[in-house]
């Protein structure tokens, strides 16, 4: 048995489930952090059977809720003194959702689930991560952030707590992109903040990955059809799980922190393409770059301050 402990959020489905199997096969101690315990028990059993690893524990976590995050972290710390790998895989995105969704703490739901929750949870687990000799945190980002190559695109800070619920059309696709951009910027800053503690924090830019039947069922019909077509040419959750495993365990990545990886396992860099049709086209087709927006100190500080303010209430 490997004595390393890994927490994977959203480990009952898709990439998270595949990652749990991948780590379990290598005999890591797995903590599946899932919001629906009944549904996830069946998956836990499958992972145990497929990996022949009996150290696959299921703990309740709703990462959109501060109270649930606090409960999860105190439960974890009662049982374990250190944590080696924390994978913020759980993500909320409901294709075609028209109604503004709020988290239990009154934060737009994708922002709460995808950015503020992982921020709070990483902070609450920092003391046990510090105890690991090689602590690594991985945040699941998305190619959707590439919309920020548009220089007019910004995070809608004015509507993150339902301020414009009645006057602005809710765009779940944009909110999802905003939340994942915030997660990326929080990744960069957390890497700096936790560097002194030896905790490495990186993100992975995930492209289209095949969605499970369970996930497709949650979509409205037209979006379900579009996602089913996209599934035909998408990579498998298992291939992305291999990439999670590589970033979180390999010698090559041991000293890397504050970086965004692409699905080819390459380190990405902020774009320095200038304006103009040819430059913009090159930027769009260059898989090695991410939008400058994410690298801007003022943008990073703004989202950091917001995360601190929202979580310290
Ligand atoms: N698949 C893609 O094409 C793609 C592309 C880019 C990025 N990503 C990112 O990759 C990650 C994994 O996605 P996936 O494709 O594997 O999706 P998935 O199969 O739908 O899995 C998402 C997981 O997140 C969990 N989750 C959602 N909200 C949660 C909450 N509040 N608390 C705890 N768990 C929660 C879900 O739990 P339930 O089962 O209980 O709902 C599920 O286990 C996500 O962060 C997603 O944004 C995926």
GROMACS .gro file of C-alpha atoms in nm, residues 54-297:
model
  244
   54UNK     CA    1  -0.979  -0.146  -0.014
   55UNK     CA    2  -0.863   0.196   0.099
   56UNK     CA    3  -1.126   0.390  -0.091
   57UNK     CA    4  -1.321   0.604   0.152
   58UNK     CA    5  -1.626   0.814   0.080
   59UNK     CA    6  -1.680   1.145   0.263
   60UNK     CA    7  -1.961   1.390   0.210
   61UNK     CA    8  -1.875   1.720   0.046
   62UNK     CA    9  -2.086   1.981  -0.124
   63UNK     CA   10  -1.814   2.213  -0.248
   64UNK     CA   11  -2.065   2.491  -0.318
   65UNK     CA   12  -2.141   2.518   0.055
   66UNK     CA   13  -1.902   2.670   0.310
   67UNK     CA   14  -2.056   2.469   0.593
   68UNK     CA   15  -2.019   2.143   0.403
   69UNK     CA   16  -1.654   2.225   0.322
   70UNK     CA   17  -1.586   2.301   0.690
   71UNK     CA   18  -1.756   1.977   0.798
   72UNK     CA   19  -1.563   1.777   0.540
   73UNK     CA   20  -1.226   1.925   0.643
   74UNK     CA   21  -1.283   1.868   1.014
   75UNK     CA   22  -1.399   1.510   0.946
   76UNK     CA   23  -1.089   1.448   0.735
   77UNK     CA   24  -0.857   1.596   0.999
   78UNK     CA   25  -1.012   1.383   1.273
   79UNK     CA   26  -0.900   1.077   1.079
   80UNK     CA   27  -0.579   1.182   0.906
   81UNK     CA   28  -0.281   1.388   1.006
   82UNK     CA   29  -0.149   1.464   0.656
   83UNK     CA   30  -0.270   1.504   0.302
   84UNK     CA   31  -0.052   1.451  -0.005
   85UNK     CA   32  -0.271   1.527  -0.304
   86UNK     CA   33  -0.583   1.741  -0.334
   87UNK     CA   34  -0.764   1.736  -0.668
   88UNK     CA   35  -1.038   1.993  -0.713
   89UNK     CA   36  -1.215   1.806  -0.989
   90UNK     CA   37  -1.582   1.869  -0.902
   91UNK     CA   38  -1.737   2.124  -1.132
   92UNK     CA   39  -2.077   2.278  -1.189
   93UNK     CA   40  -2.199   2.368  -1.535
   94UNK     CA   41  -2.554   2.321  -1.650
   95UNK     CA   42  -2.583   2.368  -2.025
   96UNK     CA   43  -2.876   2.589  -2.118
   97UNK     CA   44  -2.972   2.682  -1.759
   98UNK     CA   45  -3.168   3.006  -1.784
   99UNK     CA   46  -3.239   3.075  -1.418
  100UNK     CA   47  -2.976   3.236  -1.201
  101UNK     CA   48  -2.852   2.974  -0.952
  102UNK     CA   49  -2.736   3.068  -0.603
  103UNK     CA   50  -2.527   2.862  -0.361
  104UNK     CA   51  -2.627   2.820   0.006
  105UNK     CA   52  -2.396   3.116   0.084
  106UNK     CA   53  -2.567   3.336  -0.174
  107UNK     CA   54  -2.296   3.321  -0.439
  108UNK     CA   55  -2.364   3.241  -0.804
  109UNK     CA   56  -2.352   2.860  -0.811
  110UNK     CA   57  -2.076   2.799  -1.068
  111UNK     CA   58  -1.859   3.063  -0.902
  112UNK     CA   59  -1.918   2.908  -0.559
  113UNK     CA   60  -1.856   2.551  -0.678
  114UNK     CA   61  -1.570   2.605  -0.920
  115UNK     CA   62  -1.371   2.887  -0.760
  116UNK     CA   63  -1.463   2.999  -0.408
  117UNK     CA   64  -1.522   2.646  -0.270
  118UNK     CA   65  -1.182   2.513  -0.385
  119UNK     CA   66  -1.019   2.832  -0.249
  120UNK     CA   67  -1.172   2.782   0.098
  121UNK     CA   68  -1.109   2.408   0.103
  122UNK     CA   69  -0.743   2.444   0.006
  123UNK     CA   70  -0.693   2.695   0.286
  124UNK     CA   71  -0.867   2.475   0.541
  125UNK     CA   72  -0.651   2.177   0.439
  126UNK     CA   73  -0.323   2.370   0.414
  127UNK     CA   74  -0.211   2.258   0.761
  128UNK     CA   75  -0.237   1.889   0.671
  129UNK     CA   76  -0.095   1.944   0.321
  130UNK     CA   77   0.207   2.108   0.484
  131UNK     CA   78   0.281   1.781   0.661
  132UNK     CA   79   0.334   1.598   0.333
  133UNK     CA   80   0.683   1.584   0.188
  134UNK     CA   81   0.546   1.646  -0.158
  135UNK     CA   82   0.206   1.817  -0.135
  136UNK     CA   83   0.035   1.886  -0.464
  137UNK     CA   84  -0.296   2.056  -0.540
  138UNK     CA   85  -0.453   2.036  -0.885
  139UNK     CA   86  -0.741   2.254  -1.005
  140UNK     CA   87  -0.961   2.148  -1.297
  141UNK     CA   88  -0.980   2.434  -1.544
  142UNK     CA   89  -1.122   2.439  -1.898
  143UNK     CA   90  -1.056   2.552  -2.254
  144UNK     CA   91  -1.364   2.774  -2.207
  145UNK     CA   92  -1.130   3.035  -2.055
  146UNK     CA   93  -0.994   3.094  -2.406
  147UNK     CA   94  -1.292   3.328  -2.457
  148UNK     CA   95  -1.083   3.572  -2.253
  149UNK     CA   96  -0.860   3.616  -2.559
  150UNK     CA   97  -1.131   3.868  -2.645
  151UNK     CA   98  -0.992   4.184  -2.487
  152UNK     CA   99  -1.343   4.303  -2.396
  153UNK     CA  100  -1.416   3.993  -2.192
  154UNK     CA  101  -1.409   4.034  -1.813
  155UNK     CA  102  -1.549   3.853  -1.514
  156UNK     CA  103  -1.898   3.987  -1.431
  157UNK     CA  104  -1.810   4.099  -1.079
  158UNK     CA  105  -2.127   4.305  -1.059
  159UNK     CA  106  -2.355   4.002  -1.063
  160UNK     CA  107  -2.185   3.734  -0.854
  161UNK     CA  108  -2.434   3.750  -0.568
  162UNK     CA  109  -2.757   3.782  -0.757
  163UNK     CA  110  -2.739   4.163  -0.776
  164UNK     CA  111  -2.881   4.172  -1.130
  165UNK     CA  112  -3.094   3.863  -1.105
  166UNK     CA  113  -3.399   4.038  -1.252
  167UNK     CA  114  -3.234   4.265  -1.504
  168UNK     CA  115  -2.954   4.063  -1.668
  169UNK     CA  116  -3.008   3.746  -1.865
  170UNK     CA  117  -2.836   3.455  -1.691
  171UNK     CA  118  -2.576   3.300  -1.916
  172UNK     CA  119  -2.458   2.976  -1.755
  173UNK     CA  120  -2.189   2.929  -2.020
  174UNK     CA  121  -2.034   3.269  -1.942
  175UNK     CA  122  -2.064   3.223  -1.568
  176UNK     CA  123  -1.891   2.887  -1.601
  177UNK     CA  124  -1.605   3.048  -1.798
  178UNK     CA  125  -1.581   3.332  -1.546
  179UNK     CA  126  -1.564   3.088  -1.255
  180UNK     CA  127  -1.292   2.878  -1.416
  181UNK     CA  128  -1.092   3.192  -1.503
  182UNK     CA  129  -1.121   3.292  -1.136
  183UNK     CA  130  -1.001   2.944  -1.036
  184UNK     CA  131  -0.698   2.980  -1.262
  185UNK     CA  132  -0.606   3.318  -1.115
  186UNK     CA  133  -0.655   3.183  -0.762
  187UNK     CA  134  -0.425   2.894  -0.859
  188UNK     CA  135  -0.148   3.139  -0.948
  189UNK     CA  136  -0.181   3.331  -0.623
  190UNK     CA  137  -0.223   3.021  -0.403
  191UNK     CA  138   0.098   2.883  -0.554
  192UNK     CA  139   0.277   3.197  -0.433
  193UNK     CA  140   0.114   3.202  -0.091
  194UNK     CA  141   0.179   2.833  -0.020
  195UNK     CA  142   0.527   2.814  -0.172
  196UNK     CA  143   0.689   2.862   0.171
  197UNK     CA  144   0.496   2.560   0.300
  198UNK     CA  145   0.610   2.336   0.016
  199UNK     CA  146   0.256   2.305  -0.123
  200UNK     CA  147   0.250   2.309  -0.502
  201UNK     CA  148  -0.064   2.437  -0.673
  202UNK     CA  149  -0.127   2.393  -1.046
  203UNK     CA  150  -0.418   2.383  -1.288
  204UNK     CA  151  -0.505   2.173  -1.590
  205UNK     CA  152  -0.685   2.314  -1.893
  206UNK     CA  153  -0.932   2.041  -1.983
  207UNK     CA  154  -1.068   2.021  -2.338
  208UNK     CA  155  -1.389   1.841  -2.439
  209UNK     CA  156  -1.397   1.506  -2.261
  210UNK     CA  157  -1.667   1.243  -2.314
  211UNK     CA  158  -1.957   1.303  -2.076
  212UNK     CA  159  -2.124   1.015  -1.898
  213UNK     CA  160  -2.491   0.924  -1.949
  214UNK     CA  161  -2.565   1.048  -1.596
  215UNK     CA  162  -2.421   1.390  -1.678
  216UNK     CA  163  -2.596   1.412  -2.016
  217UNK     CA  164  -2.932   1.342  -1.850
  218UNK     CA  165  -2.893   1.661  -1.644
  219UNK     CA  166  -2.888   1.877  -1.961
  220UNK     CA  167  -3.190   2.022  -2.136
  221UNK     CA  168  -3.273   1.825  -2.456
  222UNK     CA  169  -3.112   2.045  -2.721
  223UNK     CA  170  -2.791   2.073  -2.517
  224UNK     CA  171  -2.797   1.699  -2.452
  225UNK     CA  172  -2.801   1.642  -2.827
  226UNK     CA  173  -2.513   1.885  -2.885
  227UNK     CA  174  -2.309   1.729  -2.605
  228UNK     CA  175  -2.378   1.378  -2.741
  229UNK     CA  176  -2.239   1.485  -3.079
  230UNK     CA  177  -1.938   1.643  -2.910
  231UNK     CA  178  -1.884   1.313  -2.725
  232UNK     CA  179  -1.808   1.141  -3.056
  233UNK     CA  180  -1.478   1.323  -3.103
  234UNK     CA  181  -1.388   1.388  -2.739
  235UNK     CA  182  -1.113   1.213  -2.543
  236UNK     CA  183  -1.198   0.972  -2.266
  237UNK     CA  184  -1.213   1.054  -1.894
  238UNK     CA  185  -0.942   0.789  -1.849
  239UNK     CA  186  -0.696   0.984  -2.065
  240UNK     CA  187  -0.753   1.296  -1.854
  241UNK     CA  188  -0.723   1.086  -1.537
  242UNK     CA  189  -0.378   0.977  -1.659
  243UNK     CA  190  -0.285   1.344  -1.695
  244UNK     CA  191  -0.410   1.420  -1.341
  245UNK     CA  192  -0.195   1.130  -1.222
  246UNK     CA  193   0.108   1.256  -1.411
  247UNK     CA  194   0.082   1.611  -1.272
  248UNK     CA  195   0.019   1.492  -0.916
  249UNK     CA  196   0.278   1.216  -0.889
  250UNK     CA  197   0.556   1.240  -1.148
  251UNK     CA  198   0.914   1.336  -1.070
  252UNK     CA  199   0.904   1.576  -1.368
  253UNK     CA  200   0.630   1.781  -1.199
  254UNK     CA  201   0.765   1.760  -0.845
  255UNK     CA  202   0.892   2.117  -0.832
  256UNK     CA  203   0.639   2.281  -1.060
  257UNK     CA  204   0.396   2.526  -0.904
  258UNK     CA  205   0.174   2.812  -1.020
  259UNK     CA  206   0.135   2.675  -1.372
  260UNK     CA  207  -0.140   2.582  -1.614
  261UNK     CA  208  -0.090   2.256  -1.804
  262UNK     CA  209  -0.264   2.171  -2.129
  263UNK     CA  210  -0.394   1.824  -2.211
  264UNK     CA  211  -0.065   1.745  -2.386
  265UNK     CA  212   0.097   1.784  -2.043
  266UNK     CA  213   0.281   2.095  -2.160
  267UNK     CA  214   0.327   2.404  -1.946
  268UNK     CA  215   0.129   2.690  -2.090
  269UNK     CA  216   0.236   3.055  -2.094
  270UNK     CA  217   0.047   3.385  -2.104
  271UNK     CA  218  -0.020   3.496  -2.459
  272UNK     CA  219   0.192   3.777  -2.596
  273UNK     CA  220   0.032   3.791  -2.936
  274UNK     CA  221  -0.057   4.140  -3.048
  275UNK     CA  222  -0.379   4.252  -3.213
  276UNK     CA  223  -0.458   4.208  -3.583
  277UNK     CA  224  -0.623   3.924  -3.772
  278UNK     CA  225  -0.315   3.707  -3.831
  279UNK     CA  226  -0.184   3.742  -3.474
  280UNK     CA  227  -0.528   3.668  -3.330
  281UNK     CA  228  -0.566   3.364  -3.553
  282UNK     CA  229  -0.224   3.236  -3.444
  283UNK     CA  230  -0.321   3.292  -3.081
  284UNK     CA  231  -0.643   3.093  -3.121
  285UNK     CA  232  -0.460   2.799  -3.274
  286UNK     CA  233  -0.166   2.805  -3.032
  287UNK     CA  234  -0.236   2.541  -2.767
  288UNK     CA  235   0.053   2.664  -2.555
  289UNK     CA  236  -0.095   2.999  -2.452
  290UNK     CA  237  -0.367   3.124  -2.221
  291UNK     CA  238  -0.527   3.471  -2.209
  292UNK     CA  239  -0.319   3.759  -2.070
  293UNK     CA  240  -0.616   3.840  -1.848
  294UNK     CA  241  -0.516   3.553  -1.616
  295UNK     CA  242  -0.166   3.685  -1.573
  296UNK     CA  243  -0.260   4.042  -1.489
  297UNK     CA  244  -0.165   4.127  -1.129
   0.00000   0.00000   0.00000
